C-alpha positions as a printed NumPy array, in Angstrom:
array([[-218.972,  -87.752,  306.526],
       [-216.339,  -84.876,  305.682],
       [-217.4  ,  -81.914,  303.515],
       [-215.67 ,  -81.768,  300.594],
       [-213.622,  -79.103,  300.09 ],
       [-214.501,  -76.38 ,  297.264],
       [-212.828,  -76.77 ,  294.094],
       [-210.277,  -73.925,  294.001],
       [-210.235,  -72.15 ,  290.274],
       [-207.273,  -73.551,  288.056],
       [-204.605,  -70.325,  287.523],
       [-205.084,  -69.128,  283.741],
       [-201.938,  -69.863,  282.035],
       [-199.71 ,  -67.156,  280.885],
       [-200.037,  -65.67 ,  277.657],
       [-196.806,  -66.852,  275.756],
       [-195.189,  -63.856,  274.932],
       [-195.269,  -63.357,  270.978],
       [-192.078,  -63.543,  269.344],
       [-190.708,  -60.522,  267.271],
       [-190.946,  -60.874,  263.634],
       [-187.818,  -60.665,  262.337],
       [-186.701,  -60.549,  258.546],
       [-185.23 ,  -63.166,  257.453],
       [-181.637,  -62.758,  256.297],
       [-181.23 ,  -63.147,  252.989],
       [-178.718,  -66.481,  252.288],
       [-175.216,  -65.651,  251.755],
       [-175.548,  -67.607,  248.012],
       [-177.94 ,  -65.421,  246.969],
       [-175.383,  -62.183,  247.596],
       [-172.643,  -64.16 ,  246.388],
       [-174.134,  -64.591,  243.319],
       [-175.237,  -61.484,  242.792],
       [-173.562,  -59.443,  239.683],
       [-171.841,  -56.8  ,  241.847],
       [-170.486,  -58.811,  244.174],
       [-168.907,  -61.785,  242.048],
       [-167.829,  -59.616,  239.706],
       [-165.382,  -57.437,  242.267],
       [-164.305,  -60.911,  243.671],
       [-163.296,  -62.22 ,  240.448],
       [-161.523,  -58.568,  239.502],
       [-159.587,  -58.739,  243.169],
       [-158.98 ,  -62.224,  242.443],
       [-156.905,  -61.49 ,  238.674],
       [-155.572,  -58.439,  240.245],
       [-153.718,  -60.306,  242.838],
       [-152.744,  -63.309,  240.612],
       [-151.076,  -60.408,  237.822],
       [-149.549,  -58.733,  240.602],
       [-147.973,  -62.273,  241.942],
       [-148.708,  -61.788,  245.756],
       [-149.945,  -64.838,  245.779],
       [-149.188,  -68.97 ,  243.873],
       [-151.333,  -69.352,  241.08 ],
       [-151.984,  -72.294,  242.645],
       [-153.599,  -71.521,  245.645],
       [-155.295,  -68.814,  243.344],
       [-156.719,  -71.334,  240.899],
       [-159.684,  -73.   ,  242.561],
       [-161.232,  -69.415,  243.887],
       [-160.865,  -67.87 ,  240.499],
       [-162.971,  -71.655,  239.318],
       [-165.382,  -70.503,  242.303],
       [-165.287,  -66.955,  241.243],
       [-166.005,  -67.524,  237.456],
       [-169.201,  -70.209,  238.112],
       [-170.581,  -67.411,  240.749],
       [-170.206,  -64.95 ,  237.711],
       [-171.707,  -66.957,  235.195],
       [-174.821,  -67.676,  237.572],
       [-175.153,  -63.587,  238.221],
       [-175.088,  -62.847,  234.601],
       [-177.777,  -65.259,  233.726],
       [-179.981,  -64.238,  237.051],
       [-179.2  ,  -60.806,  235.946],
       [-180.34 ,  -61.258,  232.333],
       [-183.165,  -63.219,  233.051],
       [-184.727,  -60.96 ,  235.498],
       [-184.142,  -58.36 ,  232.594],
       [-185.991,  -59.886,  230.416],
       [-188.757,  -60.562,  232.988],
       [-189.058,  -56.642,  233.198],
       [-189.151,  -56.531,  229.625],
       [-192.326,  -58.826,  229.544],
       [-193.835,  -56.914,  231.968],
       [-193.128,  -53.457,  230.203],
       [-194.841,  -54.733,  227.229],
       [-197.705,  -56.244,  228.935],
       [-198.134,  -52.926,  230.817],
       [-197.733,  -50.896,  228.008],
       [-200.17 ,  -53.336,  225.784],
       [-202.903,  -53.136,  228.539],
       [-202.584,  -49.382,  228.725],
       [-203.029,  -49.201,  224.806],
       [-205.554,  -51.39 ,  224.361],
       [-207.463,  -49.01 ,  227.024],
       [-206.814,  -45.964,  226.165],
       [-208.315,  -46.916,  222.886],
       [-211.17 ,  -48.269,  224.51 ],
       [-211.671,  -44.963,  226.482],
       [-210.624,  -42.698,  222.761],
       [-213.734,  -44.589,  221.188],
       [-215.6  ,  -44.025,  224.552],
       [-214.93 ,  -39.997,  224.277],
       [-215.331,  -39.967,  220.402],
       [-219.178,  -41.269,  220.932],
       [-219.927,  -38.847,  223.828],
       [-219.029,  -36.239,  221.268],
       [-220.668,  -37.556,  218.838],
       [-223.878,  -37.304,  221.154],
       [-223.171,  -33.933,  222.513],
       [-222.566,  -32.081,  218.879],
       [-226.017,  -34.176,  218.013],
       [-228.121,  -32.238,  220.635],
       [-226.688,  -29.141,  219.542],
       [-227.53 ,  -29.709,  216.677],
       [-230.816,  -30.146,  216.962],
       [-231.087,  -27.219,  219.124],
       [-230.151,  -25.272,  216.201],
       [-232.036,  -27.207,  213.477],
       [-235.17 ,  -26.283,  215.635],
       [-234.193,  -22.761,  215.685],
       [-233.546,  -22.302,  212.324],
       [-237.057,  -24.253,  211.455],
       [-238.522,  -21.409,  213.758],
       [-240.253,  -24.046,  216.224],
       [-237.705,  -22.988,  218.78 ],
       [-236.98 ,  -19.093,  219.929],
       [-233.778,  -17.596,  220.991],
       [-234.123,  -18.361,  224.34 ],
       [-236.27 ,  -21.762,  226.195],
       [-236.327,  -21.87 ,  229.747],
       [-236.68 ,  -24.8  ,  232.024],
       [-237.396,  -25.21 ,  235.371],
       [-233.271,  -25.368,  236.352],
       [-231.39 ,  -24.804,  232.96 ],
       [-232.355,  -22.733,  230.082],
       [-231.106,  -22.953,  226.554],
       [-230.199,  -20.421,  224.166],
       [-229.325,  -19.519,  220.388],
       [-226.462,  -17.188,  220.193],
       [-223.756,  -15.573,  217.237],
       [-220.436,  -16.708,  217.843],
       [-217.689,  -13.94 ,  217.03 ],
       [-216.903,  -13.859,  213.377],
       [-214.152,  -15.989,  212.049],
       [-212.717,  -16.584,  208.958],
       [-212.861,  -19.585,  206.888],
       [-210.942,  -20.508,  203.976],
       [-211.958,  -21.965,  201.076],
       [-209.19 ,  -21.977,  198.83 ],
       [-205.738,  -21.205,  200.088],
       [-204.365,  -20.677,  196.286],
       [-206.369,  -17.856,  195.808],
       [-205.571,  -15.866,  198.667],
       [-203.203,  -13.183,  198.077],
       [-200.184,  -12.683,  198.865],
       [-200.408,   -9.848,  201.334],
       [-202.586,  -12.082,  203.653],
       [-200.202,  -14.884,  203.754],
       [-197.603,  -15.134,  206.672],
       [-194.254,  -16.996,  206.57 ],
       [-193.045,  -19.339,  208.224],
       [-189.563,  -19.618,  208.572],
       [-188.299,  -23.07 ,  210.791],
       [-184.416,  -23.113,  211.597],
       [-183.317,  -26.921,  213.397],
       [-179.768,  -28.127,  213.77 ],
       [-178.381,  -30.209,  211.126],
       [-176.951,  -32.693,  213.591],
       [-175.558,  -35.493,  210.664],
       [-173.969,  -32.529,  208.941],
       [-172.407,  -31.439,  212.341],
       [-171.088,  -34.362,  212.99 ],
       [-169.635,  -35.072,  209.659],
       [-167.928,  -31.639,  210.337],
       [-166.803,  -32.255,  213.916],
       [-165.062,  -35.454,  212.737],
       [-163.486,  -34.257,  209.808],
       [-161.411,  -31.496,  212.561],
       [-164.032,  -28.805,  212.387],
       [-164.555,  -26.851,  215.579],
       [-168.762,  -26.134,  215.347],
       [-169.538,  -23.845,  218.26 ],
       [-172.332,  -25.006,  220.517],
       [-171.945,  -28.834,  219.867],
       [-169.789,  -31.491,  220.349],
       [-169.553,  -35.469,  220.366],
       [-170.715,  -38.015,  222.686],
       [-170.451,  -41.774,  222.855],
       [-173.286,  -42.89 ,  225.225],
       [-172.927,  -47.06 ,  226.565],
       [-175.553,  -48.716,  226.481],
       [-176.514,  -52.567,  227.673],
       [-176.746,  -55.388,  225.212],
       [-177.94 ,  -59.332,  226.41 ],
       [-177.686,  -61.797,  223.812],
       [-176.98 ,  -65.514,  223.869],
       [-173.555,  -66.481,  225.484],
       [-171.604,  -67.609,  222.688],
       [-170.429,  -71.087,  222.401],
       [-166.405,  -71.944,  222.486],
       [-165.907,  -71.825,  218.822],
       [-167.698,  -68.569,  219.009],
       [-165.125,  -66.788,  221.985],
       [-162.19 ,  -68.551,  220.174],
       [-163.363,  -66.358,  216.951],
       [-164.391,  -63.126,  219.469],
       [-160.384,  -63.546,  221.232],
       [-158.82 ,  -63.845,  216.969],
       [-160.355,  -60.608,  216.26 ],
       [-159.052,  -58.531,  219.293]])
């Protein structure tokens, strides 16, 4: 009867090698929606239509891309805006809510601190404590402050001891009432800072109005 043969070990299989993680691109709607983008394709876009290098005709269904693109950016835009907004508020709502916690924490602490003081000086003045207790760490003792003046009633102090104060602040409404009347005020001028406003898109009978005024 033939001897069997040993059993040779099976090879280990090779480790597959691990694929690099790679970010994921970010989909070409997403950028082409995006405010900065759709709005300098729609402003190339009218700028070569007014210029007539090209048919308004052929122009007409990328400047009907271009606009829906621009609408979808604004309201991504203002959306995410407001999103922020919420947040601020809840941020800024948490953090008030504990600080006030932590005020009322600090307040009590006081409270307890300016109690054993006190009581360090109420026995002290009873004459069951002396100037000075020791312990077997810390010791405690009574002394004068400096002297400092208190006053009682600020009507009857004289003259002589009062001090002025004399406050000088820039009268910026009168300034400006000057400045736009043709007055040259030396060490201020005018400004018109922009600022960002998002409201409610207003309806067609609403842009007709907007386009009557202009």
């Amino acid at each position: 009867m033939p001897t069997p043969k040993p059993s040779q070990p099976k090879p280990s299989p090779k480790p597959t090698p691990a694929k690099p993680n790679r970010t994921r691109a970010i989909p070409e709607s997403v950028v082409q929606r995006s405010l900065s983008l759709s709005s300098r394709k729609a402003a190339r876009l009218w700028m070569q239509l007014e210029s007539g290098m090209a048919d308004p005709t052929d122009l007409l269904p990328a400047l009907q891309q271009a606009q829906g693109h621009q609408e979808d950016a604004v309201d991504i835009h203002v959306a995410l805006r407001q999103h922020i907004d919420a947040e601020i508020a809840a941020a800024q709502a948490r953090l008030d809510a504990l600080a006030a916690v932590h005020e009322a924490d600090i307040q009590r602490l006081k409270r307890w601190a300016n109690s054993l003081d006190q009581g360090v000086l109420d026995l002290h003045e009873q004459g069951l404590m002396a100037d000075e207790a020791v312990g077997q760490t810390y010791r405690i003792r009574v002394k004068h402050n400096p002297p400092s003046c208190i006053v009682l009633d600020e009507a009857m102090i004289p003259e002589p001891y009062l001090k002025a104060k004399t406050t000088y602040t820039p009268d910026k409404s009168a300034i400006k009432s000057a400045i736009q009347g043709g007055e040259a005020v030396p060490g201020a001028d005018l400004v018109r800072k922009r600022k960002v406003v998002y409201e409610a898109a207003p309806t067609s009978l609403g842009r007709m109005t907007d386009q009557a005024q202009v």
